JSON list of C-alpha atoms in Angstrom, two decimals:
[
{"chain": "A", "resi": 243, "resn": "PHE", "atom": "CA", "xyz": [-0.28, -23.34, -19.02]},
{"chain": "A", "resi": 244, "resn": "ASP", "atom": "CA", "xyz": [0.52, -25.95, -16.52]},
{"chain": "A", "resi": 245, "resn": "THR", "atom": "CA", "xyz": [-1.40, -24.75, -13.10]},
{"chain": "A", "resi": 246, "resn": "SER", "atom": "CA", "xyz": [0.70, -26.87, -10.66]},
{"chain": "A", "resi": 247, "resn": "MET", "atom": "CA", "xyz": [3.04, -25.26, -8.60]},
{"chain": "A", "resi": 248, "resn": "GLU", "atom": "CA", "xyz": [6.84, -25.69, -8.17]},
{"chain": "A", "resi": 249, "resn": "GLU", "atom": "CA", "xyz": [7.69, -25.12, -4.69]},
{"chain": "A", "resi": 250, "resn": "GLU", "atom": "CA", "xyz": [10.12, -22.67, -3.76]},
{"chain": "A", "resi": 251, "resn": "PRO", "atom": "CA", "xyz": [11.75, -23.57, -1.00]},
{"chain": "A", "resi": 252, "resn": "GLU", "atom": "CA", "xyz": [13.46, -20.77, 0.17]},
{"chain": "A", "resi": 253, "resn": "MET", "atom": "CA", "xyz": [9.95, -18.48, -0.09]},
{"chain": "A", "resi": 254, "resn": "GLY", "atom": "CA", "xyz": [7.97, -19.46, 2.75]},
{"chain": "A", "resi": 255, "resn": "ASP", "atom": "CA", "xyz": [5.24, -16.99, 2.24]},
{"chain": "A", "resi": 256, "resn": "PRO", "atom": "CA", "xyz": [2.95, -19.07, -0.04]},
{"chain": "A", "resi": 257, "resn": "MET", "atom": "CA", "xyz": [2.32, -15.73, -1.98]},
{"chain": "A", "resi": 258, "resn": "CYS", "atom": "CA", "xyz": [5.57, -14.54, -2.78]},
{"chain": "A", "resi": 259, "resn": "SER", "atom": "CA", "xyz": [5.54, -18.73, -4.46]},
{"chain": "A", "resi": 260, "resn": "ALA", "atom": "CA", "xyz": [2.74, -18.34, -6.26]},
{"chain": "A", "resi": 261, "resn": "LEU", "atom": "CA", "xyz": [3.63, -15.02, -8.49]},
{"chain": "A", "resi": 262, "resn": "GLU", "atom": "CA", "xyz": [7.05, -16.80, -8.39]},
{"chain": "A", "resi": 263, "resn": "ASP", "atom": "CA", "xyz": [5.57, -19.66, -10.14]},
{"chain": "A", "resi": 264, "resn": "PHE", "atom": "CA", "xyz": [2.89, -17.23, -12.01]},
{"chain": "A", "resi": 265, "resn": "CYS", "atom": "CA", "xyz": [5.97, -15.35, -13.45]},
{"chain": "A", "resi": 266, "resn": "ARG", "atom": "CA", "xyz": [8.43, -18.30, -14.14]},
{"chain": "A", "resi": 267, "resn": "GLN", "atom": "CA", "xyz": [5.07, -19.99, -16.34]},
{"chain": "A", "resi": 268, "resn": "ALA", "atom": "CA", "xyz": [3.14, -16.80, -17.70]},
{"chain": "A", "resi": 269, "resn": "GLY", "atom": "CA", "xyz": [6.55, -14.23, -18.08]},
{"chain": "A", "resi": 270, "resn": "GLU", "atom": "CA", "xyz": [7.49, -11.22, -16.68]},
{"chain": "A", "resi": 271, "resn": "ASP", "atom": "CA", "xyz": [5.53, -9.10, -19.55]},
{"chain": "A", "resi": 272, "resn": "ALA", "atom": "CA", "xyz": [2.05, -11.71, -18.32]},
{"chain": "A", "resi": 273, "resn": "PHE", "atom": "CA", "xyz": [2.35, -10.47, -14.64]},
{"chain": "A", "resi": 274, "resn": "ARG", "atom": "CA", "xyz": [3.34, -6.61, -16.05]},
{"chain": "A", "resi": 275, "resn": "ASP", "atom": "CA", "xyz": [-0.16, -6.39, -17.59]},
{"chain": "A", "resi": 276, "resn": "VAL", "atom": "CA", "xyz": [-2.10, -7.96, -15.62]},
{"chain": "A", "resi": 277, "resn": "PHE", "atom": "CA", "xyz": [-0.83, -6.04, -12.18]},
{"chain": "A", "resi": 278, "resn": "ARG", "atom": "CA", "xyz": [-0.81, -2.79, -13.42]},
{"chain": "A", "resi": 279, "resn": "GLU", "atom": "CA", "xyz": [-4.75, -3.49, -15.82]},
{"chain": "A", "resi": 280, "resn": "VAL", "atom": "CA", "xyz": [-6.31, -5.69, -12.71]},
{"chain": "A", "resi": 281, "resn": "PHE", "atom": "CA", "xyz": [-5.16, -4.06, -9.39]},
{"chain": "A", "resi": 282, "resn": "LEU", "atom": "CA", "xyz": [-3.85, -0.91, -10.27]},
{"chain": "A", "resi": 283, "resn": "GLY", "atom": "CA", "xyz": [-6.68, 0.08, -13.05]},
{"chain": "A", "resi": 284, "resn": "GLY", "atom": "CA", "xyz": [-4.26, 0.35, -15.80]},
{"chain": "A", "resi": 285, "resn": "ASP", "atom": "CA", "xyz": [-2.16, 2.87, -17.51]},
{"chain": "A", "resi": 286, "resn": "ASP", "atom": "CA", "xyz": [-5.03, 6.35, -16.98]},
{"chain": "A", "resi": 287, "resn": "ARG", "atom": "CA", "xyz": [-5.39, 5.28, -12.97]},
{"chain": "A", "resi": 288, "resn": "ILE", "atom": "CA", "xyz": [-1.60, 4.85, -12.81]},
{"chain": "A", "resi": 289, "resn": "SER", "atom": "CA", "xyz": [-0.32, 8.45, -13.98]},
{"chain": "A", "resi": 290, "resn": "LEU", "atom": "CA", "xyz": [-3.22, 9.85, -12.31]},
{"chain": "A", "resi": 291, "resn": "VAL", "atom": "CA", "xyz": [-1.86, 8.49, -8.59]},
{"chain": "A", "resi": 292, "resn": "ALA", "atom": "CA", "xyz": [1.81, 8.93, -10.08]},
{"chain": "A", "resi": 293, "resn": "ARG", "atom": "CA", "xyz": [0.96, 12.96, -10.84]},
{"chain": "A", "resi": 294, "resn": "TRP", "atom": "CA", "xyz": [-0.95, 13.31, -7.18]},
{"chain": "A", "resi": 295, "resn": "LEU", "atom": "CA", "xyz": [2.08, 11.51, -5.47]},
{"chain": "A", "resi": 296, "resn": "GLU", "atom": "CA", "xyz": [4.46, 13.54, -7.10]},
{"chain": "A", "resi": 297, "resn": "ARG", "atom": "CA", "xyz": [2.93, 17.01, -6.15]},
{"chain": "A", "resi": 298, "resn": "LEU", "atom": "CA", "xyz": [2.14, 15.74, -2.30]},
{"chain": "A", "resi": 299, "resn": "GLN", "atom": "CA", "xyz": [6.03, 14.59, -2.32]},
{"chain": "A", "resi": 300, "resn": "ARG", "atom": "CA", "xyz": [7.11, 18.13, -3.05]},
{"chain": "A", "resi": 301, "resn": "GLN", "atom": "CA", "xyz": [4.76, 19.56, -0.51]},
{"chain": "A", "resi": 302, "resn": "GLY", "atom": "CA", "xyz": [6.55, 17.58, 2.65]},
{"chain": "A", "resi": 303, "resn": "VAL", "atom": "CA", "xyz": [4.34, 14.40, 2.13]},
{"chain": "A", "resi": 304, "resn": "GLU", "atom": "CA", "xyz": [6.44, 11.20, 2.80]},
{"chain": "A", "resi": 305, "resn": "PHE", "atom": "CA", "xyz": [4.81, 7.85, 1.77]},
{"chain": "A", "resi": 306, "resn": "ALA", "atom": "CA", "xyz": [4.43, 4.17, 3.63]},
{"chain": "A", "resi": 307, "resn": "ILE", "atom": "CA", "xyz": [2.48, 0.99, 2.70]},
{"chain": "A", "resi": 308, "resn": "VAL", "atom": "CA", "xyz": [1.82, -1.36, 6.02]},
{"chain": "A", "resi": 309, "resn": "THR", "atom": "CA", "xyz": [0.03, -4.43, 3.85]},
{"chain": "A", "resi": 310, "resn": "ALA", "atom": "CA", "xyz": [-1.55, -7.15, 6.11]},
{"chain": "A", "resi": 311, "resn": "GLY", "atom": "CA", "xyz": [0.08, -9.55, 2.74]},
{"chain": "A", "resi": 312, "resn": "THR", "atom": "CA", "xyz": [4.07, -9.84, 2.30]},
{"chain": "A", "resi": 313, "resn": "SER", "atom": "CA", "xyz": [5.58, -6.61, 1.93]},
{"chain": "A", "resi": 314, "resn": "THR", "atom": "CA", "xyz": [8.24, -8.71, -0.90]},
{"chain": "A", "resi": 315, "resn": "ALA", "atom": "CA", "xyz": [4.94, -9.03, -2.35]},
{"chain": "A", "resi": 316, "resn": "VAL", "atom": "CA", "xyz": [4.27, -5.77, -2.77]},
{"chain": "A", "resi": 317, "resn": "LEU", "atom": "CA", "xyz": [7.85, -4.72, -3.92]},
{"chain": "A", "resi": 318, "resn": "ARG", "atom": "CA", "xyz": [7.52, -6.99, -6.96]},
{"chain": "A", "resi": 319, "resn": "GLY", "atom": "CA", "xyz": [4.57, -5.05, -8.25]},
{"chain": "A", "resi": 320, "resn": "LEU", "atom": "CA", "xyz": [6.07, -1.98, -7.15]},
{"chain": "A", "resi": 321, "resn": "ALA", "atom": "CA", "xyz": [9.54, -2.73, -9.54]},
{"chain": "A", "resi": 322, "resn": "ILE", "atom": "CA", "xyz": [7.20, -2.63, -12.45]},
{"chain": "A", "resi": 323, "resn": "THR", "atom": "CA", "xyz": [5.40, 0.39, -11.56]},
{"chain": "A", "resi": 324, "resn": "PRO", "atom": "CA", "xyz": [8.25, 3.00, -12.18]},
{"chain": "A", "resi": 325, "resn": "GLU", "atom": "CA", "xyz": [5.97, 5.49, -11.96]},
{"chain": "A", "resi": 326, "resn": "TRP", "atom": "CA", "xyz": [5.17, 4.72, -8.17]},
{"chain": "A", "resi": 327, "resn": "LEU", "atom": "CA", "xyz": [8.29, 3.36, -7.45]},
{"chain": "A", "resi": 328, "resn": "PRO", "atom": "CA", "xyz": [9.96, 6.70, -6.52]},
{"chain": "A", "resi": 329, "resn": "TYR", "atom": "CA", "xyz": [7.12, 7.13, -3.67]},
{"chain": "A", "resi": 330, "resn": "PHE", "atom": "CA", "xyz": [7.69, 3.73, -2.07]},
{"chain": "A", "resi": 331, "resn": "PRO", "atom": "CA", "xyz": [11.28, 2.96, -1.63]},
{"chain": "A", "resi": 332, "resn": "SER", "atom": "CA", "xyz": [11.67, -0.64, -0.43]},
{"chain": "A", "resi": 333, "resn": "SER", "atom": "CA", "xyz": [12.69, 1.10, 3.34]},
{"chain": "A", "resi": 334, "resn": "ARG", "atom": "CA", "xyz": [9.04, 2.40, 3.67]},
{"chain": "A", "resi": 335, "resn": "VAL", "atom": "CA", "xyz": [7.31, -1.41, 2.04]},
{"chain": "A", "resi": 336, "resn": "TRP", "atom": "CA", "xyz": [6.42, -3.30, 5.43]},
{"chain": "A", "resi": 337, "resn": "ASP", "atom": "CA", "xyz": [3.71, -5.89, 6.48]},
{"chain": "A", "resi": 338, "resn": "THR", "atom": "CA", "xyz": [2.44, -6.44, 9.60]},
{"chain": "A", "resi": 339, "resn": "SER", "atom": "CA", "xyz": [4.29, -9.29, 10.48]},
{"chain": "A", "resi": 340, "resn": "GLN", "atom": "CA", "xyz": [7.13, -7.20, 11.06]},
{"chain": "A", "resi": 341, "resn": "GLY", "atom": "CA", "xyz": [5.59, -4.73, 13.86]},
{"chain": "A", "resi": 342, "resn": "ARG", "atom": "CA", "xyz": [7.06, -4.50, 17.31]},
{"chain": "A", "resi": 343, "resn": "HIS", "atom": "CA", "xyz": [3.69, -4.39, 18.60]},
{"chain": "A", "resi": 344, "resn": "MET", "atom": "CA", "xyz": [1.50, -6.86, 20.22]},
{"chain": "A", "resi": 345, "resn": "ALA", "atom": "CA", "xyz": [-1.96, -5.98, 19.03]},
{"chain": "A", "resi": 346, "resn": "ARG", "atom": "CA", "xyz": [-5.22, -6.82, 18.89]},
{"chain": "A", "resi": 347, "resn": "SER", "atom": "CA", "xyz": [-6.13, -6.15, 15.20]},
{"chain": "A", "resi": 348, "resn": "VAL", "atom": "CA", "xyz": [-4.63, -5.72, 11.99]},
{"chain": "A", "resi": 349, "resn": "MET", "atom": "CA", "xyz": [-5.60, -2.01, 11.77]},
{"chain": "A", "resi": 350, "resn": "ASP", "atom": "CA", "xyz": [-4.12, -1.47, 15.49]},
{"chain": "A", "resi": 351, "resn": "GLN", "atom": "CA", "xyz": [-0.52, -2.97, 14.11]},
{"chain": "A", "resi": 352, "resn": "LYS", "atom": "CA", "xyz": [-0.47, -1.01, 10.63]},
{"chain": "A", "resi": 353, "resn": "VAL", "atom": "CA", "xyz": [-1.11, 2.47, 12.59]},
{"chain": "A", "resi": 354, "resn": "LEU", "atom": "CA", "xyz": [1.16, 1.25, 15.33]},
{"chain": "A", "resi": 355, "resn": "MET", "atom": "CA", "xyz": [3.96, 0.32, 12.62]},
{"chain": "A", "resi": 356, "resn": "LEU", "atom": "CA", "xyz": [3.12, 3.79, 10.37]},
{"chain": "A", "resi": 357, "resn": "ARG", "atom": "CA", "xyz": [4.21, 5.66, 13.86]},
{"chain": "A", "resi": 358, "resn": "ASP", "atom": "CA", "xyz": [7.65, 3.24, 14.18]},
{"chain": "A", "resi": 359, "resn": "ILE", "atom": "CA", "xyz": [8.42, 4.17, 10.55]},
{"chain": "A", "resi": 360, "resn": "SER", "atom": "CA", "xyz": [7.79, 7.86, 10.68]},
{"chain": "A", "resi": 361, "resn": "PRO", "atom": "CA", "xyz": [8.75, 8.39, 14.49]},
{"chain": "A", "resi": 362, "resn": "GLU", "atom": "CA", "xyz": [9.44, 12.32, 13.80]},
{"chain": "A", "resi": 363, "resn": "ALA", "atom": "CA", "xyz": [6.15, 13.06, 11.15]},
{"chain": "A", "resi": 364, "resn": "CYS", "atom": "CA", "xyz": [4.32, 16.00, 13.09]},
{"chain": "A", "resi": 365, "resn": "ARG", "atom": "CA", "xyz": [0.71, 14.06, 11.03]},
{"chain": "A", "resi": 366, "resn": "ILE", "atom": "CA", "xyz": [0.48, 10.66, 9.83]},
{"chain": "A", "resi": 367, "resn": "LEU", "atom": "CA", "xyz": [-2.77, 9.82, 7.81]},
{"chain": "A", "resi": 368, "resn": "LEU", "atom": "CA", "xyz": [-3.71, 6.67, 7.54]},
{"chain": "A", "resi": 369, "resn": "VAL", "atom": "CA", "xyz": [-5.35, 5.46, 3.78]},
{"chain": "A", "resi": 370, "resn": "ASP", "atom": "CA", "xyz": [-7.14, 1.80, 4.06]},
{"chain": "A", "resi": 371, "resn": "ASP", "atom": "CA", "xyz": [-9.84, 0.46, 2.01]},
{"chain": "A", "resi": 372, "resn": "SER", "atom": "CA", "xyz": [-9.96, -2.23, 5.14]},
{"chain": "A", "resi": 373, "resn": "LEU", "atom": "CA", "xyz": [-11.10, 0.68, 8.00]},
{"chain": "A", "resi": 374, "resn": "LYS", "atom": "CA", "xyz": [-14.91, -0.04, 7.82]},
{"chain": "A", "resi": 375, "resn": "LYS", "atom": "CA", "xyz": [-14.24, -3.99, 8.54]},
{"chain": "A", "resi": 376, "resn": "ASP", "atom": "CA", "xyz": [-11.41, -3.48, 10.71]},
{"chain": "A", "resi": 377, "resn": "PRO", "atom": "CA", "xyz": [-12.08, -0.23, 12.60]},
{"chain": "A", "resi": 378, "resn": "ALA", "atom": "CA", "xyz": [-8.25, 1.23, 14.49]},
{"chain": "A", "resi": 379, "resn": "SER", "atom": "CA", "xyz": [-8.91, 1.37, 18.24]},
{"chain": "A", "resi": 380, "resn": "ALA", "atom": "CA", "xyz": [-9.85, 4.81, 19.54]},
{"chain": "A", "resi": 381, "resn": "TRP", "atom": "CA", "xyz": [-6.67, 4.62, 21.91]},
{"chain": "A", "resi": 382, "resn": "VAL", "atom": "CA", "xyz": [-4.34, 3.01, 19.41]},
{"chain": "A", "resi": 383, "resn": "LEU", "atom": "CA", "xyz": [-5.02, 6.11, 17.29]},
{"chain": "A", "resi": 384, "resn": "ARG", "atom": "CA", "xyz": [-4.38, 8.44, 19.96]},
{"chain": "A", "resi": 385, "resn": "ALA", "atom": "CA", "xyz": [-1.32, 6.84, 21.23]},
{"chain": "A", "resi": 386, "resn": "SER", "atom": "CA", "xyz": [0.34, 6.89, 17.71]},
{"chain": "A", "resi": 387, "resn": "SER", "atom": "CA", "xyz": [-1.38, 10.20, 16.73]},
{"chain": "A", "resi": 388, "resn": "VAL", "atom": "CA", "xyz": [-2.19, 8.58, 13.75]},
{"chain": "A", "resi": 389, "resn": "GLU", "atom": "CA", "xyz": [-5.61, 10.42, 11.87]},
{"chain": "A", "resi": 390, "resn": "VAL", "atom": "CA", "xyz": [-7.51, 8.05, 9.45]},
{"chain": "A", "resi": 391, "resn": "PHE", "atom": "CA", "xyz": [-9.10, 8.30, 6.05]},
{"chain": "A", "resi": 392, "resn": "GLU", "atom": "CA", "xyz": [-12.19, 6.63, 6.03]},
{"chain": "A", "resi": 393, "resn": "GLY", "atom": "CA", "xyz": [-13.25, 7.49, 2.37]},
{"chain": "A", "resi": 394, "resn": "LEU", "atom": "CA", "xyz": [-12.75, 4.68, 0.49]},
{"chain": "A", "resi": 395, "resn": "ASP", "atom": "CA", "xyz": [-15.09, 1.49, 0.10]},
{"chain": "A", "resi": 396, "resn": "TYR", "atom": "CA", "xyz": [-13.75, -2.41, 1.00]},
{"chain": "A", "resi": 397, "resn": "GLU", "atom": "CA", "xyz": [-11.82, -3.74, -1.88]},
{"chain": "A", "resi": 398, "resn": "GLY", "atom": "CA", "xyz": [-13.89, -0.74, -4.02]},
{"chain": "A", "resi": 399, "resn": "PRO", "atom": "CA", "xyz": [-12.00, 0.54, -7.14]},
{"chain": "A", "resi": 400, "resn": "GLY", "atom": "CA", "xyz": [-9.32, 2.45, -4.69]},
{"chain": "A", "resi": 401, "resn": "VAL", "atom": "CA", "xyz": [-8.72, 6.06, -5.25]},
{"chain": "A", "resi": 402, "resn": "THR", "atom": "CA", "xyz": [-10.19, 8.04, -8.09]},
{"chain": "A", "resi": 403, "resn": "GLU", "atom": "CA", "xyz": [-9.93, 11.78, -8.42]},
{"chain": "A", "resi": 404, "resn": "ASP", "atom": "CA", "xyz": [-12.50, 12.53, -5.92]},
{"chain": "A", "resi": 405, "resn": "ILE", "atom": "CA", "xyz": [-10.69, 10.44, -3.90]},
{"chain": "A", "resi": 406, "resn": "LEU", "atom": "CA", "xyz": [-7.69, 11.84, -4.15]},
{"chain": "A", "resi": 407, "resn": "GLU", "atom": "CA", "xyz": [-9.06, 15.53, -3.70]},
{"chain": "A", "resi": 408, "resn": "GLU", "atom": "CA", "xyz": [-10.49, 14.42, -0.74]},
{"chain": "A", "resi": 409, "resn": "LEU", "atom": "CA", "xyz": [-7.23, 12.95, 1.19]},
{"chain": "A", "resi": 410, "resn": "GLU", "atom": "CA", "xyz": [-5.54, 15.68, -0.35]},
{"chain": "A", "resi": 411, "resn": "LYS", "atom": "CA", "xyz": [-8.29, 18.08, 1.69]},
{"chain": "A", "resi": 412, "resn": "GLN", "atom": "CA", "xyz": [-7.92, 16.15, 4.76]},
{"chain": "A", "resi": 413, "resn": "LEU", "atom": "CA", "xyz": [-3.67, 16.16, 5.10]},
{"chain": "A", "resi": 414, "resn": "PHE", "atom": "CA", "xyz": [-4.25, 20.02, 5.00]},
{"chain": "A", "resi": 415, "resn": "ARG", "atom": "CA", "xyz": [-6.43, 20.97, 6.90]}
]
């Protein structure tokens, strides 16, 4: 396994370059296995979340991802997660570098971008494990009419069945 990284001149983002290099050296199957097992928690968790996304979508809920990372890296992962791809089309996967507002924090940028992505939404709920570390400003939440779900631990295990249940309760109260 060669640990040197080949330069990707067409890719300006180091994360995308690293992903491309990993896939070139280890193979797409290795990337799929690592991403699904390590980052998404394995097939059982992927299925649990997919069933939840499907049920909520049938009830009119729409989903978007706004990452502080790189949207194309997120899309690369979604492409090998067909169970989730229908709920996160590329038009609803953004990164904070694509926002039109100058915000004091990453979380404020995410909040404002969610409203821009869905300007007509009657309700928006932001779910982000960084909220405790980087809380959104109260005025930004008011100005954008975005609510937050504060039930995730920073870099914790992510959503569980119990957390999905709590999320659903907050969405429909």
